[in-house]
Coordinates of C-alpha atoms in Angstrom, one line a residue:
X7 CA 122.9 65.2 138.7
X8 CA 126.3 63.5 138.5
X9 CA 129.2 64.6 140.7
X10 CA 131.2 66.2 137.8
X11 CA 128.3 68.3 136.8
X12 CA 127.6 69.4 140.4
X13 CA 131.3 70.2 140.9
X14 CA 131.3 72.3 137.7
X15 CA 128.4 74.3 139.0
X16 CA 130.1 74.8 142.4
X17 CA 133.1 76.2 140.6
X18 CA 131.1 78.6 138.5
X19 CA 128.9 80.0 141.2
X20 CA 131.6 82.2 143.0
X21 CA 132.4 83.8 139.6
X22 CA 128.7 84.3 139.0
X23 CA 128.3 86.0 142.4
X24 CA 131.3 88.2 141.7
X25 CA 129.6 89.3 138.5
X26 CA 126.4 90.1 140.4
X27 CA 128.3 92.1 143.0
X28 CA 129.9 94.2 140.2
X29 CA 126.5 94.9 138.7
X30 CA 125.4 96.3 142.0
X31 CA 128.0 99.0 142.2
X32 CA 126.7 102.5 142.7
X33 CA 125.7 104.2 139.5
X34 CA 127.2 107.5 138.7
X35 CA 123.9 108.9 137.6
X36 CA 122.4 108.2 141.1
X37 CA 125.0 110.4 142.8
X38 CA 124.8 113.1 140.1
X39 CA 121.0 113.4 140.5
X40 CA 121.2 113.5 144.3
X41 CA 123.9 116.2 144.1
X42 CA 121.8 118.3 141.7
X43 CA 119.0 118.0 144.3
X44 CA 121.4 119.1 147.0
X45 CA 122.7 122.0 145.0
X46 CA 119.1 123.2 144.4
X47 CA 118.3 123.0 148.1
X48 CA 121.5 124.6 149.3
X49 CA 121.1 127.5 146.8
X50 CA 117.4 128.1 147.7
X51 CA 118.3 128.1 151.5
X52 CA 121.2 130.5 151.0
X53 CA 119.2 132.9 148.8
X54 CA 116.2 132.9 151.0
X55 CA 118.2 133.6 154.2
X56 CA 120.4 136.3 152.5
X57 CA 117.9 138.2 150.4
X58 CA 114.6 137.0 151.8
X59 CA 115.2 137.4 155.5
X60 CA 118.2 139.7 155.1
X61 CA 120.2 137.9 157.8
X62 CA 123.9 138.6 157.6
X63 CA 126.3 135.7 156.7
X64 CA 129.0 135.2 154.0
X65 CA 126.6 134.5 151.1
X66 CA 129.3 134.6 148.4
X67 CA 131.6 132.2 150.1
X68 CA 128.6 129.8 150.4
X69 CA 127.7 130.2 146.8
X70 CA 131.3 129.5 145.9
X71 CA 131.2 126.1 147.7
X72 CA 127.9 125.4 146.0
X73 CA 129.6 126.2 142.6
X74 CA 132.2 123.5 143.4
X75 CA 129.4 120.9 143.5
X76 CA 128.0 122.3 140.2
X77 CA 131.5 122.0 138.7
X78 CA 132.0 118.4 139.9
X79 CA 128.6 117.4 138.7
X80 CA 129.2 118.9 135.3
X81 CA 132.5 117.2 134.9
X82 CA 131.2 113.8 135.9
X83 CA 128.1 114.1 133.7
X84 CA 130.2 115.1 130.6
X85 CA 133.1 112.7 131.1
X86 CA 131.2 109.4 131.9
X87 CA 128.0 107.8 130.6
X88 CA 125.0 107.9 132.9
X89 CA 125.1 104.1 133.2
X90 CA 128.8 104.1 134.5
X91 CA 129.2 102.2 137.7
X92 CA 131.8 103.6 140.2
X93 CA 134.5 101.5 141.6
X94 CA 134.7 101.5 145.5
X95 CA 137.7 103.8 145.4
X96 CA 136.0 106.4 143.2
X97 CA 132.7 106.2 145.0
X98 CA 134.6 106.8 148.3
X99 CA 136.3 109.9 146.8
X100 CA 133.0 111.3 145.5
X101 CA 131.2 110.7 148.8
X102 CA 134.1 112.2 150.7
X103 CA 133.5 115.4 148.7
X104 CA 129.8 115.2 149.7
X105 CA 130.8 115.3 153.3
X106 CA 133.4 118.0 153.1
X107 CA 131.4 120.4 150.9
X108 CA 128.4 120.6 153.3
X109 CA 130.8 120.7 156.2
X110 CA 132.3 123.9 154.7
X111 CA 128.8 125.4 154.4
X112 CA 128.1 124.5 158.0
X113 CA 131.3 126.2 159.1
X114 CA 130.2 129.4 157.3
X115 CA 126.6 129.2 158.7
X116 CA 126.8 128.3 162.4
X117 CA 128.2 124.9 162.7
X118 CA 126.2 122.5 164.9
X119 CA 123.8 125.3 165.7
X120 CA 122.6 125.1 162.1
X121 CA 119.6 122.8 161.8
X122 CA 120.8 121.6 158.4
X123 CA 123.7 119.9 160.1
X124 CA 121.8 116.6 159.9
X125 CA 122.6 116.5 156.2
X126 CA 126.2 115.3 157.0
X127 CA 124.6 112.0 157.7
X128 CA 123.4 111.4 154.2
X129 CA 126.7 110.5 152.4
X130 CA 127.5 108.0 155.1
X131 CA 124.0 106.4 154.7
X132 CA 124.5 106.2 151.0
X133 CA 127.8 104.5 151.5
X134 CA 126.4 102.0 154.0
X135 CA 123.8 100.9 151.4
X136 CA 126.2 100.5 148.5
X137 CA 129.9 100.3 149.6
X138 CA 132.3 97.8 151.2
X139 CA 132.6 97.9 155.0
X140 CA 135.9 99.7 155.0
X141 CA 134.5 102.5 153.0
X142 CA 131.5 102.8 155.2
X143 CA 133.6 103.0 158.3
X144 CA 136.0 105.6 156.8
X145 CA 133.2 107.9 155.7
X146 CA 131.3 107.5 159.0
X147 CA 134.5 108.4 160.9
X148 CA 135.0 111.4 158.6
X149 CA 131.4 112.6 159.2
X150 CA 131.8 112.2 163.0
X151 CA 135.1 114.2 163.0
X152 CA 133.5 116.9 160.9
X153 CA 130.6 117.1 163.2
X154 CA 132.9 117.3 166.3
X155 CA 135.1 120.0 164.7
X156 CA 132.1 122.1 163.8
X157 CA 131.0 122.1 167.5
X158 CA 134.1 124.2 168.3
X159 CA 135.1 125.9 165.1
X160 CA 132.5 127.8 163.1
X161 CA 131.2 131.2 162.1
X162 CA 128.1 132.7 163.7
X163 CA 124.7 131.3 162.8
X164 CA 122.7 133.6 160.4
X165 CA 120.5 135.7 162.7
X166 CA 118.8 139.1 162.7
X167 CA 121.4 141.9 163.3
X168 CA 121.3 143.3 166.8
X169 CA 119.5 140.3 168.3
X170 CA 121.7 138.2 170.6
X171 CA 121.7 134.4 170.0
X172 CA 123.5 131.9 172.2
X173 CA 122.7 128.2 172.8
X174 CA 123.6 126.5 176.1
X175 CA 126.7 124.3 176.0
X176 CA 124.7 121.3 177.3
X177 CA 122.2 121.7 174.4
X178 CA 125.0 121.9 171.8
X179 CA 126.4 118.8 173.3
X180 CA 123.1 117.1 173.0
X181 CA 122.8 118.1 169.4
X182 CA 126.3 116.6 168.7
X183 CA 125.4 113.4 170.5
X184 CA 122.1 113.1 168.6
X185 CA 123.7 113.6 165.2
X186 CA 126.5 111.2 165.9
X187 CA 124.3 108.5 167.3
X188 CA 121.9 108.9 164.4
X189 CA 124.7 108.6 161.9
X190 CA 126.2 105.5 163.6
X191 CA 122.8 103.7 164.1
X192 CA 121.6 104.5 160.5
X193 CA 124.9 103.4 158.9
X194 CA 124.9 100.1 160.8
X195 CA 121.2 99.4 160.3
X196 CA 121.2 100.2 156.6
X197 CA 124.4 98.4 155.9
X198 CA 123.0 95.2 157.5
X199 CA 119.7 95.5 155.6
X200 CA 121.4 96.2 152.3
X201 CA 123.9 93.4 152.7
X202 CA 121.1 90.9 153.4
X203 CA 119.1 92.1 150.4
X204 CA 122.2 91.8 148.1
X205 CA 123.0 88.4 149.4
X206 CA 119.4 87.2 148.9
X207 CA 119.2 88.7 145.4
X208 CA 122.6 87.1 144.4
X209 CA 121.5 83.7 145.8
X210 CA 118.1 83.7 144.1
X211 CA 119.9 84.6 140.8
X212 CA 122.3 81.7 141.3
X213 CA 119.3 79.5 142.1
X214 CA 117.7 80.4 138.8
X215 CA 121.0 79.7 137.0
X216 CA 121.1 76.2 138.5
X217 CA 117.5 75.4 137.8
X218 CA 117.8 76.6 134.2
X219 CA 120.8 74.3 133.7
X220 CA 118.9 71.3 135.2
X221 CA 116.0 72.0 132.9
X222 CA 118.3 72.2 129.9
X223 CA 119.7 68.9 130.8
X224 CA 116.3 67.4 131.1
X225 CA 115.3 68.7 127.7
X226 CA 118.1 67.0 125.9
X227 CA 115.9 63.9 125.2
X228 CA 113.5 66.2 123.3
X229 CA 116.3 67.7 121.2
X230 CA 117.6 64.2 120.4
X231 CA 114.2 63.1 119.3
X232 CA 113.8 66.2 117.1
X233 CA 117.2 65.6 115.5
X234 CA 116.3 62.0 114.8
X235 CA 113.1 63.1 113.1
X236 CA 114.9 65.6 110.9
X237 CA 117.6 63.1 109.9
X238 CA 115.1 60.3 109.2
X239 CA 114.1 61.5 105.7
X240 CA 117.6 62.0 104.2
X241 CA 118.7 58.7 105.7
X242 CA 115.8 56.9 104.1
X243 CA 116.8 58.4 100.7
X244 CA 120.3 57.1 101.2
X245 CA 119.1 53.6 102.1
X246 CA 116.8 53.5 99.0
X247 CA 119.6 54.6 96.7
X248 CA 121.9 52.0 98.2
X249 CA 119.3 49.2 97.5
X250 CA 118.9 50.4 93.9
X251 CA 122.6 50.3 93.5
X252 CA 122.8 46.8 94.9
X253 CA 120.2 45.6 92.4
X254 CA 122.0 47.2 89.5
X255 CA 125.6 46.1 90.2
X256 CA 126.6 42.6 88.9
X257 CA 127.3 40.0 91.6
X258 CA 131.0 39.8 90.6
X259 CA 131.6 43.5 90.7
X260 CA 134.3 44.9 92.9
X261 CA 131.9 47.6 94.2
X262 CA 129.4 45.0 95.4
X263 CA 131.1 44.7 98.9
X264 CA 131.2 48.5 99.3
X265 CA 127.5 48.8 98.4
X266 CA 126.5 46.1 100.9
X267 CA 128.6 47.9 103.6
X268 CA 126.8 51.1 102.8
X269 CA 123.4 49.4 103.2
X270 CA 124.4 47.8 106.5
X271 CA 125.6 51.1 107.9
X272 CA 122.5 53.0 106.8
X273 CA 120.4 50.4 108.5
X274 CA 122.4 50.7 111.6
X275 CA 121.9 54.5 111.5
X276 CA 118.2 54.0 111.1
X277 CA 118.2 51.7 114.2
X278 CA 120.0 54.4 116.2
X279 CA 117.5 57.1 115.1
X280 CA 114.6 54.9 116.1
X281 CA 116.0 54.6 119.6
X282 CA 116.5 58.4 119.7
X283 CA 112.9 59.0 118.5
X284 CA 111.6 56.7 121.2
X285 CA 112.9 59.1 123.9
X286 CA 109.8 61.2 123.4
X287 CA 107.4 58.4 122.6
X288 CA 107.8 54.9 123.9
X289 CA 110.2 56.0 126.7
X290 CA 108.3 59.2 127.5
X291 CA 106.7 57.7 130.6
X292 CA 110.1 56.5 131.9
X293 CA 111.7 59.9 131.4
X294 CA 108.8 62.1 132.6
X295 CA 108.0 60.1 135.7
X296 CA 110.1 59.2 138.7
X297 CA 108.9 56.9 141.4
X298 CA 110.0 57.8 144.9
X299 CA 112.6 55.0 145.3
X300 CA 114.0 55.7 141.8
X301 CA 114.3 59.4 142.8
X302 CA 116.2 58.4 145.9
X303 CA 118.5 56.0 144.0
X304 CA 119.2 58.7 141.4
X305 CA 120.1 61.2 144.1
X306 CA 122.2 58.8 146.1
X307 CA 124.1 57.0 143.3
X308 CA 126.7 59.8 142.5
X309 CA 127.8 59.8 146.2
X310 CA 128.4 56.1 146.8
X311 CA 132.1 56.0 145.9
X312 CA 133.5 58.6 148.3
X313 CA 134.5 56.4 151.3
X314 CA 131.1 56.9 152.9
X315 CA 128.3 54.3 153.0
X316 CA 125.1 55.6 151.6
X317 CA 122.2 53.5 152.7
X318 CA 118.5 53.6 151.7
X319 CA 115.8 52.5 154.1
X320 CA 112.0 52.4 153.7
X321 CA 110.3 53.0 157.0
X322 CA 106.7 53.3 155.9
X323 CA 104.8 51.8 153.0
X324 CA 101.1 52.8 153.2
X325 CA 99.5 52.6 149.8
X326 CA 101.0 52.6 146.3
X327 CA 104.5 54.0 145.8
X328 CA 104.2 57.7 144.9
X329 CA 105.3 58.7 141.4
X330 CA 106.4 62.3 140.8
X331 CA 106.8 64.1 137.5
X332 CA 110.5 64.6 137.0
X333 CA 111.4 67.9 138.6
X334 CA 115.0 69.2 138.2
X335 CA 114.6 71.3 141.3
X336 CA 113.8 68.3 143.5
X337 CA 116.6 66.2 142.0
X338 CA 119.2 69.0 142.5
X339 CA 117.9 70.0 146.0
X340 CA 118.0 66.5 147.4
X341 CA 121.3 65.8 145.7
X342 CA 122.8 68.9 147.3
X343 CA 121.6 67.9 150.8
X344 CA 123.0 64.3 150.3
X345 CA 126.3 65.8 149.1
X346 CA 126.6 67.9 152.2
X347 CA 125.8 64.9 154.4
X348 CA 128.5 62.9 152.7
X349 CA 131.0 65.7 153.1
X350 CA 130.4 65.9 156.9
X351 CA 129.7 62.2 157.6
X352 CA 132.4 60.0 159.3
X353 CA 131.2 56.7 157.9
X354 CA 127.6 56.5 156.9
X355 CA 124.7 58.4 155.4
X356 CA 121.2 57.1 155.7
X357 CA 118.2 58.0 153.4
X358 CA 115.0 57.0 155.1
X359 CA 111.9 57.3 153.0
X360 CA 108.3 56.6 153.5
X361 CA 104.8 57.5 152.4
X362 CA 101.2 57.4 153.4
X363 CA 98.0 58.5 151.9
X364 CA 98.7 62.0 153.2
X365 CA 102.4 62.6 153.1
X366 CA 105.7 61.6 151.4
X367 CA 108.8 62.1 153.5
X368 CA 112.5 61.7 153.1
X369 CA 115.0 62.0 156.0
X370 CA 118.7 62.3 155.4
X371 CA 120.9 61.4 158.3
X372 CA 124.7 61.5 158.7
X373 CA 127.0 60.5 161.6
X374 CA 129.1 63.6 161.5
X375 CA 129.4 66.4 164.2
X376 CA 125.9 67.7 163.5
X377 CA 124.8 71.3 163.5
X378 CA 126.0 73.8 166.1
X379 CA 123.2 76.0 167.7
X380 CA 124.5 79.0 165.8
X381 CA 124.2 77.2 162.4
X382 CA 120.8 75.8 163.3
X383 CA 119.6 79.4 164.0
X384 CA 120.6 80.6 160.5
X385 CA 120.5 77.5 158.4
X386 CA 119.2 78.1 154.9
X387 CA 120.5 81.7 154.8
X388 CA 122.8 82.5 151.8
X389 CA 126.5 83.2 152.4
X390 CA 126.7 81.5 155.7
X391 CA 129.9 79.6 156.4
X392 CA 129.5 76.2 158.2
X393 CA 132.1 75.8 160.9
X394 CA 133.0 73.5 163.7
X395 CA 132.7 74.6 167.3
X396 CA 136.4 75.4 167.4
X397 CA 135.9 78.0 164.7
X398 CA 137.6 76.1 161.8
X399 CA 136.0 75.8 158.5
X400 CA 134.3 72.4 158.2
X401 CA 135.1 70.1 155.3
X402 CA 132.7 70.9 152.6
X403 CA 131.7 74.1 154.3
X404 CA 131.5 77.2 152.2
X405 CA 129.2 80.1 151.6
X406 CA 126.0 78.3 152.5
X407 CA 124.8 79.0 149.0
X408 CA 124.3 75.4 148.1
X409 CA 122.0 74.8 151.1
X410 CA 120.1 78.0 150.3
X411 CA 119.6 76.8 146.7
X412 CA 118.5 73.4 147.7
X413 CA 116.1 74.7 150.3
X414 CA 114.6 77.2 147.8
X415 CA 114.1 74.6 145.1
X416 CA 112.5 72.1 147.4
X417 CA 110.2 74.6 148.9
X418 CA 109.1 75.7 145.4
X419 CA 108.1 72.0 144.8
X420 CA 105.8 72.3 147.8
X421 CA 108.1 70.6 150.4
X422 CA 108.6 71.5 154.0
X423 CA 112.2 71.2 155.2
X424 CA 113.3 70.7 158.8
X425 CA 117.0 70.9 159.9
X426 CA 117.9 69.3 163.2
X427 CA 120.4 67.1 165.0
X428 CA 119.9 63.3 165.3
X429 CA 118.2 62.1 168.5
X430 CA 119.7 58.7 168.4
X431 CA 123.3 59.8 168.3
X432 CA 125.7 62.3 166.9
X433 CA 125.0 63.7 163.4
X434 CA 122.7 65.9 161.5
X435 CA 119.2 65.3 160.2
X436 CA 117.4 66.9 157.3
X437 CA 113.7 66.0 156.9
X438 CA 111.8 66.8 153.7
X439 CA 108.0 66.4 153.7
X440 CA 105.5 66.8 150.8
X441 CA 101.7 66.4 150.8
X442 CA 101.0 63.2 148.8
X443 CA 98.9 65.1 146.2
X444 CA 101.6 67.8 145.8
X445 CA 104.4 65.3 145.3
X446 CA 102.5 63.1 142.8
X447 CA 101.0 66.1 141.0
X448 CA 99.9 65.3 137.5
X449 CA 101.6 61.9 137.5
X450 CA 99.0 60.1 139.8
X451 CA 97.4 58.4 136.8
X452 CA 100.6 56.6 136.0
X453 CA 101.3 55.4 139.6

């Protein structure tokens, strides 16, 4: 891929990722359904304790709080479509209600002594799976404050009349600690897992976008050949009519020159169409197959004019040169790695290639600062910035999305990729290996 095309893709990927993030906002229907489930459970518990066990507690006040949930759910369900996705601000407001409403119920029914106190954790967990970090922290703090307040301020726990009930202070403190630690641990754990899942999903979608673009570019030769075939018939008719006109017009006619020009231009058009048609016939082998050294030249060429020397070395020649079927994923993946090497190199990038009867290997070396231990531990993960040891963003560093896409596409082609630092001096090294049969694939007969 040429540099302009690659740069265009790099400019579009952040917008594409933003679109993906917007599509992953919390759906209103999800919260509405969860709240209906909560309303059913709260109502059943209150009714059973009040009129099943006949334990005294302010049942009507509790039902009033439950009615607030019903009213909010009804309003949201009637004002917005089920597919509506909440903005972070609205989602935070709705989840805040989902903390305050059960906190009110807990106040009326025993505070921390009530075993249903653990449900205060749920809104914070939902937020940690779907909302930005600031919202997660705010809702978690609110849940912790509500839990702490309910340790000291609450009405008596529903209990049989005349039977004393008192929990030791140390046990109540243990309940508070258990709820708070469960909330904090669950929020952090689920936030990390959900963030990694979202990043991976976005990166894979971006990978598919890049691969589709590469495949579309590779298919242009077929479209050109199809167009040439369709245009051939009317152009032949034009040429035939021009010849008949040339025969019919006298030699001294003023139109003779125009007719001859028409014939010459129609013949020129037919020559152009013959070349386009050959893209899928006589030149098919050239377009469909890519010898290893031609692949390396195609990958390296766009990066030779950026002030960095890009050298190609062959370190092993054991057998005939492997020929791969043209694979847009391989071209883009190797091109992205070479582009990163050029970005970080101080003066030279070396592409060392070789092959044997068993393997095909390409090693990309630069003379830049190399990979830090932190980067090596996470290289290939999406949305990982590449930084120098002093903490500053490296030239060419970004979200790590390009390296992830390159690694994913190359691994899909059957390659094994190893990231390391050079042993013979400063700089990074990226080694790509294919089994010979995998690299050559169905093109072995043309090698």
